[in-house]
Coordinates of C-alpha atoms and ligand atoms in Angstrom, one line a residue:
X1 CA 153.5 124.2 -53.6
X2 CA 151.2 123.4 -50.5
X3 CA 147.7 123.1 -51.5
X4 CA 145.0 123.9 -49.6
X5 CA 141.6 122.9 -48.8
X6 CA 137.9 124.8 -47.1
X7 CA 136.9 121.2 -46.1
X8 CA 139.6 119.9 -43.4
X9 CA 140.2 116.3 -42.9
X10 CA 140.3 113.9 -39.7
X11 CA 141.3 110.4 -40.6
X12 CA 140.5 107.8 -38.0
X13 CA 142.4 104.8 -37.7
X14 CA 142.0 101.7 -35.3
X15 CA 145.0 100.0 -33.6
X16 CA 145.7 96.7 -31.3
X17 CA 141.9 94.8 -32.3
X18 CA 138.9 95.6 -33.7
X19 CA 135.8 96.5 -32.9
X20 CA 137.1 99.5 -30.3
X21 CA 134.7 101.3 -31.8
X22 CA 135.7 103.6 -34.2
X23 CA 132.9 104.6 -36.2
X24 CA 130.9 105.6 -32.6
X25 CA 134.5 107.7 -32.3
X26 CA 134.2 109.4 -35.3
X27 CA 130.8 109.8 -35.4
X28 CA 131.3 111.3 -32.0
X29 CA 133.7 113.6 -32.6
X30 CA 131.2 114.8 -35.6
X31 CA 129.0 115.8 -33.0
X32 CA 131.4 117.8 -31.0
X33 CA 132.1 119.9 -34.4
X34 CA 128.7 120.3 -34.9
X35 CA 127.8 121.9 -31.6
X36 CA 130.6 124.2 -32.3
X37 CA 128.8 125.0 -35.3
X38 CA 130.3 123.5 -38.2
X39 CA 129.4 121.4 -41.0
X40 CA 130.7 117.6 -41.1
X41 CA 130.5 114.8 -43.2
X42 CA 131.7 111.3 -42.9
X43 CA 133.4 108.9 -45.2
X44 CA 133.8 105.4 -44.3
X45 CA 136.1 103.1 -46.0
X46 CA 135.8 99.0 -45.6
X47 CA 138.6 97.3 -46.6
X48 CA 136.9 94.2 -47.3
X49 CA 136.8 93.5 -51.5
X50 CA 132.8 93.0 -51.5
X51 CA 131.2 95.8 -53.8
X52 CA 129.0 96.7 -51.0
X53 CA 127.3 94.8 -48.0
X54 CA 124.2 93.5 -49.7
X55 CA 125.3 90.1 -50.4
X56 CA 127.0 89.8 -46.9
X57 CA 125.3 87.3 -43.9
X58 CA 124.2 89.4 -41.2
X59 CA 126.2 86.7 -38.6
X60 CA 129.0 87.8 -39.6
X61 CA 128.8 91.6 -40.3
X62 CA 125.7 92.6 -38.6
X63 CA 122.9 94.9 -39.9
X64 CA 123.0 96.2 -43.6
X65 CA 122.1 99.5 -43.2
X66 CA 120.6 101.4 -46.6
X67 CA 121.1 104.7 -47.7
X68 CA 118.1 106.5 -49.0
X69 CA 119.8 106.5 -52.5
X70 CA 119.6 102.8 -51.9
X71 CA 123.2 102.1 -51.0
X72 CA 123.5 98.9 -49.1
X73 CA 126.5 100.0 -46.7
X74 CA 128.1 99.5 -43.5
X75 CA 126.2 99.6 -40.1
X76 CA 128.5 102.7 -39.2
X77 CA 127.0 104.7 -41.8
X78 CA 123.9 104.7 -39.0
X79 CA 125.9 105.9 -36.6
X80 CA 126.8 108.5 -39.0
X81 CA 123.3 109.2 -39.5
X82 CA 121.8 109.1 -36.4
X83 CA 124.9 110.8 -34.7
X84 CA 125.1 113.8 -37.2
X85 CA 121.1 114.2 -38.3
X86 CA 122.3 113.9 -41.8
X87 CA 121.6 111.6 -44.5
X88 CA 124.7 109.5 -46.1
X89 CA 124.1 108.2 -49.6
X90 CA 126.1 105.9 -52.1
X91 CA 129.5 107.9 -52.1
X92 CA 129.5 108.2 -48.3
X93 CA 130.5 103.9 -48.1
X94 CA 133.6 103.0 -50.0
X95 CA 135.0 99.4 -49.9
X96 CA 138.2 98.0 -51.3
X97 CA 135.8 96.0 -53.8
X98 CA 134.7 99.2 -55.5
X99 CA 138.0 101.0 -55.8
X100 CA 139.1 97.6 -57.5
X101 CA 136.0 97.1 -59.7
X102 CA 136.3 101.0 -60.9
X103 CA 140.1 101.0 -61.8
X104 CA 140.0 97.4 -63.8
X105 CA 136.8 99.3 -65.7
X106 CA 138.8 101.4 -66.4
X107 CA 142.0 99.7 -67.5
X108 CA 139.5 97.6 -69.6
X109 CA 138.7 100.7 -71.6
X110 CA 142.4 101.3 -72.1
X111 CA 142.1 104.5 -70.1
X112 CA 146.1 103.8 -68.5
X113 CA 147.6 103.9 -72.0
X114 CA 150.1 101.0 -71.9
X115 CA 151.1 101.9 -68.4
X116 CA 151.4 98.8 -65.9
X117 CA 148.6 99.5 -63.6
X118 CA 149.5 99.1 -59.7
X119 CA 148.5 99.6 -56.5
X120 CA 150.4 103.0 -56.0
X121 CA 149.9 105.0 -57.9
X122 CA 146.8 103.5 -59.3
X123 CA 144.5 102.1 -56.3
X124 CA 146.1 105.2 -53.9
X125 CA 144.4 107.6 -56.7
X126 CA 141.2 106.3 -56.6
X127 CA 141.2 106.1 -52.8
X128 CA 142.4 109.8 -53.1
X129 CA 139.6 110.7 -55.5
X130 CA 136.4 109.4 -53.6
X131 CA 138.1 111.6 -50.4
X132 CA 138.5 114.8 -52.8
X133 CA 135.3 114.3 -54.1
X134 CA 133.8 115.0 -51.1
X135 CA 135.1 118.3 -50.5
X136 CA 132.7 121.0 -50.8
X137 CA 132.5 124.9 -49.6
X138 CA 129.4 123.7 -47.3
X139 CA 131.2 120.9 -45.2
X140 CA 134.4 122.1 -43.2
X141 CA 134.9 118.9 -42.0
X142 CA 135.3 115.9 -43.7
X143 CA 135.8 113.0 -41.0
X144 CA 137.5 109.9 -42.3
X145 CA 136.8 106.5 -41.5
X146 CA 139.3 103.6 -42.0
X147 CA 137.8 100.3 -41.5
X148 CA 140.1 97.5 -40.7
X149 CA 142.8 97.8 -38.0
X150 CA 146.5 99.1 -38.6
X151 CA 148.7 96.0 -39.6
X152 CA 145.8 94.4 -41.8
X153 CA 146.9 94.0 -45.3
X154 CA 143.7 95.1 -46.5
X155 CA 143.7 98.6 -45.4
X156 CA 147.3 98.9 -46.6
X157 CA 146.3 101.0 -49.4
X158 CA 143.8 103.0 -47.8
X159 CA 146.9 104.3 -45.0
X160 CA 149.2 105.0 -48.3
X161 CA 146.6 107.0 -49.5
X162 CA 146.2 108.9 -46.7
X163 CA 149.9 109.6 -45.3
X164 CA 150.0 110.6 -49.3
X165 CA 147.0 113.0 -48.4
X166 CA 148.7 114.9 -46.2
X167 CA 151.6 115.4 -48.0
X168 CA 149.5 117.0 -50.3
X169 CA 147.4 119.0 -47.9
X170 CA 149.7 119.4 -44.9
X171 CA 147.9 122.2 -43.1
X172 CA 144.4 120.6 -43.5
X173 CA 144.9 116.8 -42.6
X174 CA 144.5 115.3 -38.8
X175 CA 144.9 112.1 -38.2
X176 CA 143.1 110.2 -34.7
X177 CA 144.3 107.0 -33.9
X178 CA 142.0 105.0 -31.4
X179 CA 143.8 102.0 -29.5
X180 CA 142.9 99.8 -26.9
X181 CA 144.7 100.4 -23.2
X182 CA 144.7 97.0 -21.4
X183 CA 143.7 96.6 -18.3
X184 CA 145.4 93.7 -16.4
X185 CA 143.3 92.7 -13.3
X186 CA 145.9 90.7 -11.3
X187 CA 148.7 93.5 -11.3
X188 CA 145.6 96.5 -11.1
X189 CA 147.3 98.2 -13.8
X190 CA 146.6 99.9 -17.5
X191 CA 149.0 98.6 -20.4
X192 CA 150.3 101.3 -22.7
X193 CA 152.4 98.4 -25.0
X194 CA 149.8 97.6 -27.3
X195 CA 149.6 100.9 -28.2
X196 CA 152.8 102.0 -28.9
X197 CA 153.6 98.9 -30.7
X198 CA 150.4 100.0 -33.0
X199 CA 151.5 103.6 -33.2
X200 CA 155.2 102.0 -34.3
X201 CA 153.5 100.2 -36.7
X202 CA 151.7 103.5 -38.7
X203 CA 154.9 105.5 -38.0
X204 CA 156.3 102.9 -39.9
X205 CA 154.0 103.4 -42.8
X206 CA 154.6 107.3 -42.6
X207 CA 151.7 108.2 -40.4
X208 CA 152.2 109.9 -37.3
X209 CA 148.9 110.2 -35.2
X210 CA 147.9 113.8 -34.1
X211 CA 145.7 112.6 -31.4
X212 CA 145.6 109.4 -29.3
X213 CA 142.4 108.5 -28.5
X214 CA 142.3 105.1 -25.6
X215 CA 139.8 102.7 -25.5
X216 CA 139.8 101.2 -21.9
X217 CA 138.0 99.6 -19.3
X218 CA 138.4 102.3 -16.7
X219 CA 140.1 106.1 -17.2
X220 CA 143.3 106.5 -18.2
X221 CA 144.8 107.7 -14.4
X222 CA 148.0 110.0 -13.8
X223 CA 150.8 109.1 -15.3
X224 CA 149.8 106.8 -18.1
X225 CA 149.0 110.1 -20.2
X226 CA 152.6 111.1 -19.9
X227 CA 153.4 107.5 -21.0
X228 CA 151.4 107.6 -24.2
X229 CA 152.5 110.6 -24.7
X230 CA 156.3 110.3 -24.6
X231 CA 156.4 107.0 -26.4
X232 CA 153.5 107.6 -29.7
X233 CA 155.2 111.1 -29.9
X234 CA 152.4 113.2 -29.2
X235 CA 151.5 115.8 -26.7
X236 CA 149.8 114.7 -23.7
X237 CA 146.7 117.3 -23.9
X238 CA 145.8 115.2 -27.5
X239 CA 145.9 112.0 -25.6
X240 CA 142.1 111.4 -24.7
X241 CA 140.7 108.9 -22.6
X242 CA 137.7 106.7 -23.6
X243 CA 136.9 104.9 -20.9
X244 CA 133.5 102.2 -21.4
X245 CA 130.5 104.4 -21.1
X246 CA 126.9 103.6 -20.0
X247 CA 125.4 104.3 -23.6
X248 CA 127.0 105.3 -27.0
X249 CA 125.3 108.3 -26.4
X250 CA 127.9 109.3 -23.7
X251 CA 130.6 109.6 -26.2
X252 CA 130.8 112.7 -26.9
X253 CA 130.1 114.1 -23.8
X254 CA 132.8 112.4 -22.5
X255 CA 135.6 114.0 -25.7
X256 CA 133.7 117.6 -25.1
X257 CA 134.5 117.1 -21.1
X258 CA 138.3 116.8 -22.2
X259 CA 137.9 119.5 -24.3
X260 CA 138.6 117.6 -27.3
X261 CA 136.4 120.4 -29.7
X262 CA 138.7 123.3 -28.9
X263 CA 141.8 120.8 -29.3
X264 CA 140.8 120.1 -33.1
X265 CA 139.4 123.7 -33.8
X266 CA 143.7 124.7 -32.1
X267 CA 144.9 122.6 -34.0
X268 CA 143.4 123.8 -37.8
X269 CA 143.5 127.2 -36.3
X270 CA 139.8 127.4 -36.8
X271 CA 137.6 129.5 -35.3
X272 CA 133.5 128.8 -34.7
X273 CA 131.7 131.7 -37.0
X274 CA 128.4 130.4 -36.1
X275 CA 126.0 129.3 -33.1
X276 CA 124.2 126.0 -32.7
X277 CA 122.5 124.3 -30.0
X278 CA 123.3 121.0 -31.3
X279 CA 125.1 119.8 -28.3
X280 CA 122.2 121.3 -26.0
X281 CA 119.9 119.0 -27.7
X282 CA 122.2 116.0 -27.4
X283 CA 122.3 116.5 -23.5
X284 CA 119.1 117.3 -23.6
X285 CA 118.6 114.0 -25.7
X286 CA 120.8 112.2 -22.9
X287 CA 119.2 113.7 -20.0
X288 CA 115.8 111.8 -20.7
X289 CA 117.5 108.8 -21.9
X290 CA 118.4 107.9 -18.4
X291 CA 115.1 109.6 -16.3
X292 CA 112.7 106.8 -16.6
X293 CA 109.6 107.3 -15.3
X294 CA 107.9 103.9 -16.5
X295 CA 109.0 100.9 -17.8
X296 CA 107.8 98.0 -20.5
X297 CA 109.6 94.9 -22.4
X298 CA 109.7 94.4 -25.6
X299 CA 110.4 90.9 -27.4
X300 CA 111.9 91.4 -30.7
X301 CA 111.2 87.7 -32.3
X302 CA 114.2 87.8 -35.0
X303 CA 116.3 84.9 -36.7
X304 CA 119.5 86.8 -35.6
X305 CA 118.7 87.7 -32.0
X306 CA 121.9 85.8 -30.6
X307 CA 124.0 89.3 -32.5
X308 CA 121.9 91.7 -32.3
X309 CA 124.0 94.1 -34.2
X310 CA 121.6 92.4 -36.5
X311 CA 119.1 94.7 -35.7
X312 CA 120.9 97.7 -34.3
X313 CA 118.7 100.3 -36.0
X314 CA 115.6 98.6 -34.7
X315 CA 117.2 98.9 -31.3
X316 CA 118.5 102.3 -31.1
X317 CA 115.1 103.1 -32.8
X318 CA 113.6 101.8 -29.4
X319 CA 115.7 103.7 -27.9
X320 CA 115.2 107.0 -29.2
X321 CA 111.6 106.7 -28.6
X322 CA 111.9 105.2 -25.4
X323 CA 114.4 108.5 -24.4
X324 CA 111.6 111.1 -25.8
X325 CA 108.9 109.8 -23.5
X326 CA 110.8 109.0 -20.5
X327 CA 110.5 105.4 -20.4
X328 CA 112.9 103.0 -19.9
X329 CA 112.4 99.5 -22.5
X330 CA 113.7 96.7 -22.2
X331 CA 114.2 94.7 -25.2
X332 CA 114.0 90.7 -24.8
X333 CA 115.7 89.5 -28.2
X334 CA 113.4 85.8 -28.9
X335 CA 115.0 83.5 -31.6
X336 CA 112.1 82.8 -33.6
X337 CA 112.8 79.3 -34.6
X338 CA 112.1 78.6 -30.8
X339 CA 108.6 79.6 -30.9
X340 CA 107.9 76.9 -33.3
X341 CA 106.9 74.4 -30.6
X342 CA 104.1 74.2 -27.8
X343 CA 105.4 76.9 -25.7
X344 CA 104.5 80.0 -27.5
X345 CA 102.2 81.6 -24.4
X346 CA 105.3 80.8 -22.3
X347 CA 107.8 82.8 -24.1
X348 CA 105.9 85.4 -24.5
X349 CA 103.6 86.1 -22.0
X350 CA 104.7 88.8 -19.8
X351 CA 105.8 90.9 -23.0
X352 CA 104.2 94.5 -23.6
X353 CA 104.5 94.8 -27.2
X354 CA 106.3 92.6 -30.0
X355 CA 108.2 93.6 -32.8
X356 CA 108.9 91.2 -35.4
X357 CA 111.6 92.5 -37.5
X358 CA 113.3 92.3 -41.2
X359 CA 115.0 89.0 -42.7
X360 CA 115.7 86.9 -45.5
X361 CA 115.3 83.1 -46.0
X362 CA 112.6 80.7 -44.3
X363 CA 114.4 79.4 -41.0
X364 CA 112.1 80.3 -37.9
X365 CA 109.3 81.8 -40.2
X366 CA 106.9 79.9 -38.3
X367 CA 107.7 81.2 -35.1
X368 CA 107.4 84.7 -36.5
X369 CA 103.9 84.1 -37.5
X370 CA 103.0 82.2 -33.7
X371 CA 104.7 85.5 -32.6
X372 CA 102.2 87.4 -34.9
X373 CA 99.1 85.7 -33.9
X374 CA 99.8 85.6 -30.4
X375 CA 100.4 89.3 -29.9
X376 CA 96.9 89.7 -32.0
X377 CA 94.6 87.5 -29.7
X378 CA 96.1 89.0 -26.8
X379 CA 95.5 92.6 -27.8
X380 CA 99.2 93.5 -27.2
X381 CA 101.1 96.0 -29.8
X382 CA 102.7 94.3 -31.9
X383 CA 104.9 95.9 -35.1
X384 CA 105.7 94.4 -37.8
X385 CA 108.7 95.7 -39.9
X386 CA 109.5 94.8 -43.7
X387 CA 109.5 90.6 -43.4
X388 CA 107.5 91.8 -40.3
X389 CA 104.8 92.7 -41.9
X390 CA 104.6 89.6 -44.5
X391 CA 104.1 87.9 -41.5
X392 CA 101.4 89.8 -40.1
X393 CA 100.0 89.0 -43.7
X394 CA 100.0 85.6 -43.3
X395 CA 99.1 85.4 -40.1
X396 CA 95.5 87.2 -41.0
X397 CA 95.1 85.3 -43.8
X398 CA 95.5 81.8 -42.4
X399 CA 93.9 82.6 -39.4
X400 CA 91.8 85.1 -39.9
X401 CA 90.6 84.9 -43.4
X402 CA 90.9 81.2 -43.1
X403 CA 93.0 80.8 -46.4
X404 CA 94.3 77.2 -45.9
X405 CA 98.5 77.1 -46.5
X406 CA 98.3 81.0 -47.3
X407 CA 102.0 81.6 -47.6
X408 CA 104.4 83.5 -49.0
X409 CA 105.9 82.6 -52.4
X410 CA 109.4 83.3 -51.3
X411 CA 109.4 80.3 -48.5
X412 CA 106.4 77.9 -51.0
X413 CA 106.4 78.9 -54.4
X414 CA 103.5 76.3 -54.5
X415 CA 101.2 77.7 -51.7
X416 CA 97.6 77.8 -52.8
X417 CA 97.3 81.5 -51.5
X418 CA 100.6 83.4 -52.3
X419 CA 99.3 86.3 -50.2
X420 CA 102.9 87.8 -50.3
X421 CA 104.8 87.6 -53.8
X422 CA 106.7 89.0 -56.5
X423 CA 105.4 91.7 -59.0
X424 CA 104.9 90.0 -62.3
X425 CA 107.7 92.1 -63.7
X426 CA 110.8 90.9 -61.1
X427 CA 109.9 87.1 -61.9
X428 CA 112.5 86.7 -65.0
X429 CA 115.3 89.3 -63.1
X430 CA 117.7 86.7 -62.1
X431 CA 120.7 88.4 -61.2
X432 CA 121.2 88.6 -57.2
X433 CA 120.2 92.1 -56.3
X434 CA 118.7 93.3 -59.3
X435 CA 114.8 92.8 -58.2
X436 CA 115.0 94.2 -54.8
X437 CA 113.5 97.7 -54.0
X438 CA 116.2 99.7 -52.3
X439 CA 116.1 102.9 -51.1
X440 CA 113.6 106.1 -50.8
X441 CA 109.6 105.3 -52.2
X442 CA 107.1 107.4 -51.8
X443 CA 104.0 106.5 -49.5
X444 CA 100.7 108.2 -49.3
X445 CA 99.0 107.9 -45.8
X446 CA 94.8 107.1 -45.6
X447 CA 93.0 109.7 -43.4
X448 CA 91.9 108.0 -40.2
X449 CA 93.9 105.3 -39.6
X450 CA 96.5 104.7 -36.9
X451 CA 99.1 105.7 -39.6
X452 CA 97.8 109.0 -40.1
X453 CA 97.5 109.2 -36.5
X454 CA 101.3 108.6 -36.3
X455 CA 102.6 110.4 -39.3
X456 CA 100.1 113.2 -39.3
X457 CA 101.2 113.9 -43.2
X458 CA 99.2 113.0 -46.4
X459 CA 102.8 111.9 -48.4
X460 CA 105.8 110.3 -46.7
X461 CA 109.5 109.2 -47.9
X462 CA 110.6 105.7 -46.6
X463 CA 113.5 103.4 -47.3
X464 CA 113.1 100.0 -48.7
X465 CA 114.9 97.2 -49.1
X466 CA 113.4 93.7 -50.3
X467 CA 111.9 92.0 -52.9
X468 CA 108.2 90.8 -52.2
X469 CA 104.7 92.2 -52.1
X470 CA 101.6 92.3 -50.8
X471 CA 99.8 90.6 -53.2
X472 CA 96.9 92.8 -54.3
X473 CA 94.7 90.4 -55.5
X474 CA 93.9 89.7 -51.9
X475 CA 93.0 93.1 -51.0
X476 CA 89.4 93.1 -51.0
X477 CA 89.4 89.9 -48.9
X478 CA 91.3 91.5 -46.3
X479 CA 89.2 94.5 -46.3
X480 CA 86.0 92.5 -46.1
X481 CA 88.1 91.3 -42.5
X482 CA 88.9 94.4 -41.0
X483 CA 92.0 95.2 -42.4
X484 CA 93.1 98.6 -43.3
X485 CA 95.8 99.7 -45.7
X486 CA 96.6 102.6 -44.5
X487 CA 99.9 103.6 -46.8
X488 CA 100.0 102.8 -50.3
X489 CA 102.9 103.3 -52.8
X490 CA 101.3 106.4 -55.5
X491 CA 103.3 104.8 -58.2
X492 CA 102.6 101.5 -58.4
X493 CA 99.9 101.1 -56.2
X494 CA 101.8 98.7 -53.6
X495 CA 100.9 98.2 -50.1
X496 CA 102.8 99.8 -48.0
X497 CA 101.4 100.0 -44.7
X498 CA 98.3 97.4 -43.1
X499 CA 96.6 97.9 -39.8
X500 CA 94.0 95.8 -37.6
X501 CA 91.3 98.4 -36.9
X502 CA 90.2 96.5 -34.1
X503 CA 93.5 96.3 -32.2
X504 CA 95.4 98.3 -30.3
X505 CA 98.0 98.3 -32.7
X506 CA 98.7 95.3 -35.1
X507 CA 100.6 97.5 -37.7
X508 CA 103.3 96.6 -40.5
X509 CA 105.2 98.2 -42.9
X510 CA 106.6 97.1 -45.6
X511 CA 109.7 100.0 -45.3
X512 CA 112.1 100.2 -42.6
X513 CA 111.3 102.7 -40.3
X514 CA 114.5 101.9 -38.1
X515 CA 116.9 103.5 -40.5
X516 CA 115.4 107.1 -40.3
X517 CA 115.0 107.0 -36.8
X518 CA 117.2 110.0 -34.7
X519 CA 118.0 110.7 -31.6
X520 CA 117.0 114.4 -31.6
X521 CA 114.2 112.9 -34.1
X522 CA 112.5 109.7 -33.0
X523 CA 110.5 108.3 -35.8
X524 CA 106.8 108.4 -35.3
X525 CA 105.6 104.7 -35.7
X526 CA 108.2 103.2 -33.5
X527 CA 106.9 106.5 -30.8
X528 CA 103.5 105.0 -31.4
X529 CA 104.2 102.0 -30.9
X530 CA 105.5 103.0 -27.4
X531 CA 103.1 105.2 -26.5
X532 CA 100.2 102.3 -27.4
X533 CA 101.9 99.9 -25.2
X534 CA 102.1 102.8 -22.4
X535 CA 98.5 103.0 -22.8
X536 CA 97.8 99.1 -22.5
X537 CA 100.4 98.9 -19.4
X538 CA 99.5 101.8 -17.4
X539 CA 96.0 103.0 -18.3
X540 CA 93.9 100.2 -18.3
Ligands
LIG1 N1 112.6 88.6 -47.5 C1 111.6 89.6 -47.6 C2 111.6 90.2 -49.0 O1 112.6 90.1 -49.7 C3 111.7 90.7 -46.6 C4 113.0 91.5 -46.7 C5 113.3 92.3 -45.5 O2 112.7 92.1 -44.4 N2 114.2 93.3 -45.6 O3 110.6 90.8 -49.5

């Protein structure tokens, strides 16, 4: 019997390379569902057999990007995020490692009974299982990401799964493959071979797309539709052309132009029941994205600058705030390790504001504190973000409270002044992981200070992720200097927030900020931190 299901499905698949972007696709098309009033979650699977993305280099995979349940996932679950204005959390990230790890548990419990455990039926059911749990009478769409690109071993299981889904759910499953469409300079033409040989290849598996959706350098033009179309078996109203846009943000503008909303509401016979403005606000969003009235630079003094996917939060952060007052930044990415030499006023003079960002390990940690200093004699903003704000620490403590070799103790666990460490109780937690503080903490917010200025709230939520502290020992020393805490963690008294009183803004946080951050919600300290260098550029 056909079974049915309130929460339809759109799988999204990738073919020819990577990287085609396929989680701004589906994150896009989430948008386009929303302004039509619906409810939509997302589901991204990484084929890759790590457990999550907390152990992997940032080189290779770019930003780690934490849930507020304190899921280390996938830098598409901020597209999700930030695309949708909803919050993912652990179940909303699935890679190959964790379907692995959860059915050997289980056949180590003798839960299979003697069976020979396998890849189908096994792994296929536990794929099948995170998708199902998922469905829910609030969300009628459940959009489904498959990492990896079609022909990869690795996401052989998650396609089984899939093509096995919409056996089981015929009526409610849609599958969007995006492919790349070649364009070949000499002979001024678009390439359609890739693609069919990519749609071939899922046909092959039992998959056959619904919609083709063409990643190319320039629109798809007359005729090449037709081509698609006959050859991938699918009609040429569902092929959709994405040509390279000025801003992610385009994207689903450019689906809703071809209509691409009403095509997947036709094509689950669906019908909006409700009214939203959600794709008013995106324009709306858009429309000051591109109507600068000003405009300022901002160095970002990072370890990863040369991939700044590294930091893509902390960019589109920029971004959003830079869109909500009108002001076009442009963001000079500094590799730290450079500013270690004489030529500190040299880089960085010419700069409106710094932002010293997140990070792990002790290459260019000296630079990050030239960076800090510099930006604190000069009176220019300067923002200081999780490894940020350690840095900032040190900075005032070597400089300003004159604390000789004042260091953190996770680049000298011998410094005389460890004015950034570990709590007393993560000191014997060896395993990898298990100290750091992940996810949502609580923050309260000191009346008067540039924080409460920002967040205008006594109590805020934040997301964490790292494993040293302020050191509170040191508090009353930094007081004595001018220093203001300005957020402190209720339940364990941690320092969450510091501030220069007498700067402009010299503020860190020991949270990420970047991973809240919204389009149709900028968050408030990077807007500050705008607006302050607005102040210093055009009103003095
Ligand atoms: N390495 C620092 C810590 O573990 C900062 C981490 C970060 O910036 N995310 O505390």
């Amino acid at each position: 019997m056909k079974k049915r299901s309130s929460t339809k499905l759109i799988f999204v698949t990738g073919g020819v390379i990577s990287s085609l972007g396929k989680g701004i696709t589906a994150a896009s098309t989430g948008v386009i569902l929303k302004g039509k009033g619906f409810n939509v979650n997302v589901l991204k699977f990484d084929p890759y057999l790590n457990v999550d993305s907390g152990t992997m280099n940032p080189f290779q995979h770019g930003e780690v990007f934490v849930t507020k349940d304190g899921a280390e996932t996938d830098l598409d679950l901020g597209h999700y995020e930030r695309f949708l204005s909803r919050d993912m959390i652990q179940e909303n990230n699935v890679t190959t490692g964790k379907v692995y790890s959860t059915v050997i548990e289980k056949e180590r419990k003798g839960e299979f009974l003697g069976n020979t455990v396998q890849v189908v039926p096994h792994i296929s059911d536990e794929i099948k299982k995170r998708i199902y749990q998922l469905f829910n009478k609030e969300d009628q769409f459940l959009i489904c990401e498959i990492g990896g690109t079609v022909g990869d071993i690795e996401s052989l299981p998650f396609l089984e799964a899939i093509r096995q889904i919409k056996l089981e759910f015929p009526d409610d499953v849609m599958f969007l493959h995006l492919t790349l469409i070649p364009y070949i300079r000499t002979s001024d033409e678009l390439k359609t071979k890739p693609t069919q040989h990519s749609v071939n290849e899922l046909r092959r598996i039992g998959i056959q797309p619904d919609f083709i959706a063409c990643r190319s350098e320039r629109p798809l033009y007359e005729g090449i539709k037709a081509k698609i179309s006959l050859f991938c078996n699918v009609s040429e109203e569902r092929v959709i052309s994405l040509p390279d846009a000025p801003s992610i943000y385009d994207v689903p503008i450019n689906l809703e132009n071809q209509d691409f909303g009403n095509s997947i509401l036709d094509f689950f016979s669906l019908v909006p029941t409700r009214k939203s403005n959600y794709m008013d606000n995106w324009k709306t969003f858009l429309k000051n994205y591109y109507a600068h009235e000003k405009e300022i630079t901002v160095g970002i003094v990072g370890k990863y600058v040369n991939l700044t996917d590294s930091y893509m939060s902390i960019r589109e952060s920029i971004n959003h705030a830079s869109s909500f007052l009108k002001v076009k930044t442009i963001i000079k990415w500094i590799e730290s390790e450079s500013l270690e030499k004489d030529n500190i006023d040299e880089e960085l003079s010419g700069l409106d504001g710094i932002l010293i960002p997140g990070g792990f390990g002790s290459r260019g940690i000296e630079g990050m504190i030239n960076a800090s200093k510099f930006a604190r004699n000069a009176n220019i903003p300067c923002f200081g973000i999780c490894l940020g704000m350690q840095v900032m620490i040190i900075d005032l403590a070597r400089n300003v409270l004159e604390l000789k070799g004042a260091h953190s103790s996770e680049f000298d666990n011998k410094t005389s002044h460890p004015v950034v460490d570990l709590q007393k109780s993560q000191i014997d937690v060896e395993k990898m992981g298990g100290t750091q503080r992940l996810g949502h903490f609580p923050c309260r917010i000191t009346k008067g200070t540039k924080a409460m200025e920002s967040f205008g709230e006594n109590l805020i939520l934040e997301r964490h992720r790292h494993r040293y502290e302020f050191n509170n020992t040191y508090k009353k020393a930094f007081e004595d200097k001018g220093i203001v805490f300005s957020g402190i963690c209720p339940q364990n008294d941690l320092v969450e927030i510091s501030e220069l009183a007498s700067h402009p803004f010299f503020l860190g946080c020991q949270f990420h900020p970047e991973l809240q951050s919204r389009p149709l919600n900028p968050h408030s300290l990077f807007l500050m931190f705008i607006k302050k260098i607005l102040e210093g550029r055009y009103e003095n």
